[in-house]
Amino acid sequence: MDEFSLQALEFSKVLQYLASFSKSEAGKSACLMLQPFSCLKDVEHFQQVFDEYSLWKNKGEFTLHDFPDVTPLVDKISAQKFEPDSDDFWAMREVLKLIKNAYVSIHNFEKELPLLCEEYQFDFPEKSYSALVRCIADDASFKDESSPGLLLVRSELRGLHQSCLRKVKEYSEQYNIGHYLQDDYMTIVGDRYVLPLKANFKGRLQGIIHDYSRTGETLYFEPMFLVELNNRLQELKQEEREEIQKIIQLIKELLLSEQHSLKSAWNFLVLLDVNEAKCGLASAYITKHKHSQGHEGFCVPFGETLTLEKAYHPLLLLENNKTKSSIQIQPIDLIFRKQDKVLVISGGNSGGKTVALKTLGLIGLMSLTALPVPVAKGSSILFFNRIHAFIGDEQSLDDHVSTFTGQIRHLAAIWDSLDSSHLLLLDEFGAGTDPSQGAALAQAVLDGLLEKSCYAVSATHFPALKTYALTNQGVRAASVLFDENSKKPLFKLAYDQVGASKALDVAREHGLAESILTKASQYLLVDTKEQDAVIAKLNAVAVEREQELEHLHKELQKTKQKREQLQEKYDKEIKALQAEFREKSRELMQAWKTEKISAKETMKKLGQLRTELVKNETEKEALPQVDETALKVGIEVFHRPWNKKALVQEIDTKAKKVKINLGGVSMWASFKDIEITGNSGKQTIKTSVTQNISQTKSSFTLDLRGKRADLAIAELHQFLDNALLAGYDNVEIIHGRGTGALRKAVHEVLKGYAVIESFSLATEENGGDGMTMVTFR
């Protein structure tokens, strides 16, 4: 990416915002060094890493807090030229502790965070970490237990200190010098215990004066009895330094032995910090105050089309939210159809043409850097290998280059390398010369870009270029919109139309003298006025259309949201009703079987339950009926009343019913009670070859042929219960002719059911004595 384009689009300012959300100086440096990737695979990898980090962060198990920058120490370790101290060790301890905690947390969600786990493919420097935890205290000092030698020395030092305190107290009482002491306790000067005495006490006792206070009112006095103790103190202090040096050397060797792991671990932590900053940037696009606007950013996916819906200029939005300004930043829709290569934006000054170019360019650069951007969900962007911005003044007095010459030099330098992976942003290209020649040159440039299949967005005031946009294939026209009453820009784009250049209106808005504007109007040609009037009418129509579309979009969103809420409420209530119905039905059947209530009362209450269920269901909002054209014999459906999957066996479109198989039991169900699951019935429901399907729509059929009597009777009981719960009046039981033993066993069971009004053998054409027809009361 060329440096001029990065500067023109103010990419460095985005990186500065990003860096402000990092937790460390190393993270800040890494953020500021980010550059757009030139490989799609790399971009998508780091986009996915960001998505995983956001998911991990939202789980709340791990929080990345501020941590010290150990980059210099890591670099020195790699170079094997470093002399660390306890502060270096403390910083490294804190860093490794944070990395270890991150490792444990990430691997708790290994399946959800595969890329973060992949980034952690290095050996943790366990030896160095253990040594640092054991030896370094929270105040960056060396712990007593760092080594046996240090523990012994410090134990003796503490004993010596207590001995000195005791002797000082005895000395003070013996010579009655308490009123001469500036403090109640002794202090240390030059690693020696001394007494802080008032200056006028000088010469009254034997000893050594080590120093005076800045005011001269206090002298630091070492009595003779402390000399030997202080000498011993010096010996112990030297031994302590020697022991600490041994510990430093040991830890240093461990760090050197694990230098590669240390570097990998540190790089991983910096990567986490960069992604933490990205999360901060994504959240900064929307603020919680009364003028809140924008939406949380995300990494836009790369696709085959460029569709940026409700795209905000990132810097404008960030600055506005930071200052909590009441100014509303307007988003725009930047859309390339599949056949589009060039977009030509026209319209009045201050209407937002340049901002549209910068919005696309900056969002493109940020997307190539795997940064979150403020656009609506559902947006996508093309992968541009290079983005060239011809925005701003390219003149140079030092190089004797004018604005026009600067643009031409810039374009000439990149022309041969342009292809379909490049995007050009042309702001008023060709405007720095004769208008007719500049317009012709701009059209020729766009012709050349189309031949190269290069993408471009051009902002212009040239009438010839506006006509070009409306008449050439692969080129689309767009116009910035203005309010016709207030003459103020709406900062919106209307596609497939051109806009008038409202130079006089803008000049009037910014206070130019009316006499000048009147004169300017007189110089305008008549045909130009008529042309502007037509364009103004088109602009007014476009504004109305945009307002209507926006209103319809809002209403559609409200309707969808309301529909989803009602659907969710309906589903819950229907499931609750059906569950209650099934439970009460089971209770009634159980009560009847245990002869707690009569058969007649059972049937009456079941009827009441069915009536109540139907009444409640009809009072609810009706569910959309199943797509009849999608219903086919053999597919799987979901039966709502029974809350089970079933297999379609027969379809009656006239009666709006479908015959289904529920685990071996056939029944008819209304279209409104089923929904298609999308699976083939062969994949999910195993049907027995012996399960014959009856063509009688008012009956329930059970086929017992070929089954043992005990199994057949158990299945018969379940079948009769299900038939009663489903509210059937008649059922058919196929038992076959055979020896008649199975038929006799079936009839014995039927005789014991009080809810059965009658049963008889079927007519000869329906199966004769191989089938029994049952009628419920």
PDB file of N, CA, C and O in Angstrom, residues 157-173 181 184-188 193-195 225-226 229:
ATOM      1  N   LEU A 157      20.323 -11.455  60.238  1.00  0.00           N
ATOM      2  CA  LEU A 157      20.138 -10.005  60.151  1.00  0.00           C
ATOM      3  C   LEU A 157      18.976  -9.544  61.028  1.00  0.00           C
ATOM      4  O   LEU A 157      19.063  -8.521  61.712  1.00  0.00           O
ATOM      5  N   ARG A 158      17.900 -10.330  61.006  1.00  0.00           N
ATOM      6  CA  ARG A 158      16.769  -9.962  61.863  1.00  0.00           C
ATOM      7  C   ARG A 158      17.127 -10.064  63.340  1.00  0.00           C
ATOM      8  O   ARG A 158      16.734  -9.230  64.158  1.00  0.00           O
ATOM      9  N   GLY A 159      17.909 -11.113  63.680  1.00  0.00           N
ATOM     10  CA  GLY A 159      18.357 -11.251  65.063  1.00  0.00           C
ATOM     11  C   GLY A 159      19.262 -10.095  65.478  1.00  0.00           C
ATOM     12  O   GLY A 159      19.156  -9.574  66.599  1.00  0.00           O
ATOM     13  N   LEU A 160      20.135  -9.680  64.572  1.00  0.00           N
ATOM     14  CA  LEU A 160      21.033  -8.560  64.843  1.00  0.00           C
ATOM     15  C   LEU A 160      20.250  -7.262  65.050  1.00  0.00           C
ATOM     16  O   LEU A 160      20.565  -6.455  65.928  1.00  0.00           O
ATOM     17  N   HIS A 161      19.224  -7.105  64.264  1.00  0.00           N
ATOM     18  CA  HIS A 161      18.379  -5.907  64.388  1.00  0.00           C
ATOM     19  C   HIS A 161      17.715  -5.854  65.764  1.00  0.00           C
ATOM     20  O   HIS A 161      17.686  -4.803  66.423  1.00  0.00           O
ATOM     21  N   GLN A 162      17.177  -6.981  66.186  1.00  0.00           N
ATOM     22  CA  GLN A 162      16.533  -7.025  67.507  1.00  0.00           C
ATOM     23  C   GLN A 162      17.547  -6.748  68.614  1.00  0.00           C
ATOM     24  O   GLN A 162      17.244  -6.049  69.597  1.00  0.00           O
ATOM     25  N   SER A 163      18.742  -7.281  68.444  1.00  0.00           N
ATOM     26  CA  SER A 163      19.801  -7.057  69.455  1.00  0.00           C
ATOM     27  C   SER A 163      20.163  -5.575  69.536  1.00  0.00           C
ATOM     28  O   SER A 163      20.332  -5.020  70.631  1.00  0.00           O
ATOM     29  N   CYS A 164      20.245  -4.913  68.392  1.00  0.00           N
ATOM     30  CA  CYS A 164      20.560  -3.483  68.359  1.00  0.00           C
ATOM     31  C   CYS A 164      19.460  -2.673  69.040  1.00  0.00           C
ATOM     32  O   CYS A 164      19.727  -1.734  69.801  1.00  0.00           O
ATOM     33  N   LEU A 165      18.214  -3.024  68.767  1.00  0.00           N
ATOM     34  CA  LEU A 165      17.093  -2.302  69.378  1.00  0.00           C
ATOM     35  C   LEU A 165      17.127  -2.431  70.904  1.00  0.00           C
ATOM     36  O   LEU A 165      16.899  -1.453  71.641  1.00  0.00           O
ATOM     37  N   ARG A 166      17.417  -3.645  71.331  1.00  0.00           N
ATOM     38  CA  ARG A 166      17.458  -3.873  72.781  1.00  0.00           C
ATOM     39  C   ARG A 166      18.577  -3.063  73.436  1.00  0.00           C
ATOM     40  O   ARG A 166      18.382  -2.412  74.470  1.00  0.00           O
ATOM     41  N   LYS A 167      19.748  -3.050  72.825  1.00  0.00           N
ATOM     42  CA  LYS A 167      20.890  -2.335  73.397  1.00  0.00           C
ATOM     43  C   LYS A 167      20.692  -0.820  73.358  1.00  0.00           C
ATOM     44  O   LYS A 167      21.089  -0.098  74.285  1.00  0.00           O
ATOM     45  N   VAL A 168      20.070  -0.319  72.297  1.00  0.00           N
ATOM     46  CA  VAL A 168      19.786   1.114  72.203  1.00  0.00           C
ATOM     47  C   VAL A 168      18.826   1.536  73.317  1.00  0.00           C
ATOM     48  O   VAL A 168      18.988   2.595  73.932  1.00  0.00           O
ATOM     49  N   LYS A 169      17.834   0.680  73.570  1.00  0.00           N
ATOM     50  CA  LYS A 169      16.863   1.003  74.629  1.00  0.00           C
ATOM     51  C   LYS A 169      17.545   1.044  75.987  1.00  0.00           C
ATOM     52  O   LYS A 169      17.313   1.959  76.804  1.00  0.00           O
ATOM     53  N   GLU A 170      18.423   0.046  76.235  1.00  0.00           N
ATOM     54  CA  GLU A 170      19.149   0.011  77.518  1.00  0.00           C
ATOM     55  C   GLU A 170      20.078   1.226  77.640  1.00  0.00           C
ATOM     56  O   GLU A 170      20.177   1.840  78.708  1.00  0.00           O
ATOM     57  N   TYR A 171      20.738   1.566  76.521  1.00  0.00           N
ATOM     58  CA  TYR A 171      21.665   2.701  76.516  1.00  0.00           C
ATOM     59  C   TYR A 171      20.909   4.009  76.797  1.00  0.00           C
ATOM     60  O   TYR A 171      21.365   4.871  77.562  1.00  0.00           O
ATOM     61  N   SER A 172      19.732   4.129  76.180  1.00  0.00           N
ATOM     62  CA  SER A 172      18.937   5.348  76.355  1.00  0.00           C
ATOM     63  C   SER A 172      18.495   5.508  77.805  1.00  0.00           C
ATOM     64  O   SER A 172      18.516   6.600  78.376  1.00  0.00           O
ATOM     65  N   GLU A 173      18.118   4.405  78.423  1.00  0.00           N
ATOM     66  CA  GLU A 173      17.666   4.467  79.823  1.00  0.00           C
ATOM     67  C   GLU A 173      18.841   4.722  80.764  1.00  0.00           C
ATOM     68  O   GLU A 173      18.728   5.461  81.750  1.00  0.00           O
ATOM     69  N   LEU A 181      16.762  12.448  71.721  1.00  0.00           N
ATOM     70  CA  LEU A 181      16.501  11.707  70.481  1.00  0.00           C
ATOM     71  C   LEU A 181      15.430  12.413  69.649  1.00  0.00           C
ATOM     72  O   LEU A 181      14.402  12.835  70.178  1.00  0.00           O
ATOM     73  N   ASP A 184      11.924   7.998  68.190  1.00  0.00           N
ATOM     74  CA  ASP A 184      11.926   6.971  69.232  1.00  0.00           C
ATOM     75  C   ASP A 184      12.810   5.792  68.870  1.00  0.00           C
ATOM     76  O   ASP A 184      13.171   5.000  69.738  1.00  0.00           O
ATOM     77  N   TYR A 185      13.110   5.631  67.593  1.00  0.00           N
ATOM     78  CA  TYR A 185      13.862   4.457  67.166  1.00  0.00           C
ATOM     79  C   TYR A 185      15.136   4.866  66.454  1.00  0.00           C
ATOM     80  O   TYR A 185      15.265   5.994  65.974  1.00  0.00           O
ATOM     81  N   MET A 186      16.024   3.890  66.355  1.00  0.00           N
ATOM     82  CA  MET A 186      17.258   4.137  65.608  1.00  0.00           C
ATOM     83  C   MET A 186      16.956   4.072  64.116  1.00  0.00           C
ATOM     84  O   MET A 186      15.901   3.597  63.691  1.00  0.00           O
ATOM     85  N   THR A 187      17.889   4.548  63.340  1.00  0.00           N
ATOM     86  CA  THR A 187      17.734   4.514  61.895  1.00  0.00           C
ATOM     87  C   THR A 187      19.017   4.011  61.273  1.00  0.00           C
ATOM     88  O   THR A 187      19.977   3.669  61.982  1.00  0.00           O
ATOM     89  N   ILE A 188      19.061   3.930  59.945  1.00  0.00           N
ATOM     90  CA  ILE A 188      20.237   3.397  59.243  1.00  0.00           C
ATOM     91  C   ILE A 188      20.783   4.468  58.318  1.00  0.00           C
ATOM     92  O   ILE A 188      20.042   5.087  57.541  1.00  0.00           O
ATOM     93  N   TYR A 193      23.620   1.143  61.767  1.00  0.00           N
ATOM     94  CA  TYR A 193      22.626   1.624  62.719  1.00  0.00           C
ATOM     95  C   TYR A 193      23.162   2.852  63.453  1.00  0.00           C
ATOM     96  O   TYR A 193      24.269   2.836  63.991  1.00  0.00           O
ATOM     97  N   VAL A 194      22.350   3.914  63.478  1.00  0.00           N
ATOM     98  CA  VAL A 194      22.745   5.143  64.177  1.00  0.00           C
ATOM     99  C   VAL A 194      21.543   5.685  64.950  1.00  0.00           C
ATOM    100  O   VAL A 194      20.403   5.272  64.724  1.00  0.00           O
ATOM    101  N   LEU A 195      21.869   6.642  65.882  1.00  0.00           N
ATOM    102  CA  LEU A 195      20.812   7.292  66.644  1.00  0.00           C
ATOM    103  C   LEU A 195      20.619   8.712  66.121  1.00  0.00           C
ATOM    104  O   LEU A 195      21.589   9.456  65.996  1.00  0.00           O
ATOM    105  N   PHE A 225      29.131   1.322  71.439  1.00  0.00           N
ATOM    106  CA  PHE A 225      28.667  -0.056  71.673  1.00  0.00           C
ATOM    107  C   PHE A 225      28.009  -0.651  70.413  1.00  0.00           C
ATOM    108  O   PHE A 225      27.803  -1.860  70.327  1.00  0.00           O
ATOM    109  N   LEU A 226      27.676   0.220  69.432  1.00  0.00           N
ATOM    110  CA  LEU A 226      27.066  -0.280  68.198  1.00  0.00           C
ATOM    111  C   LEU A 226      28.091  -0.579  67.105  1.00  0.00           C
ATOM    112  O   LEU A 226      27.754  -1.141  66.070  1.00  0.00           O
ATOM    113  N   LEU A 229      28.531  -4.301  66.424  1.00  0.00           N
ATOM    114  CA  LEU A 229      27.303  -4.830  65.804  1.00  0.00           C
ATOM    115  C   LEU A 229      27.187  -4.358  64.352  1.00  0.00           C
ATOM    116  O   LEU A 229      26.776  -5.118  63.467  1.00  0.00           O
TER     117      LEU A 229
END
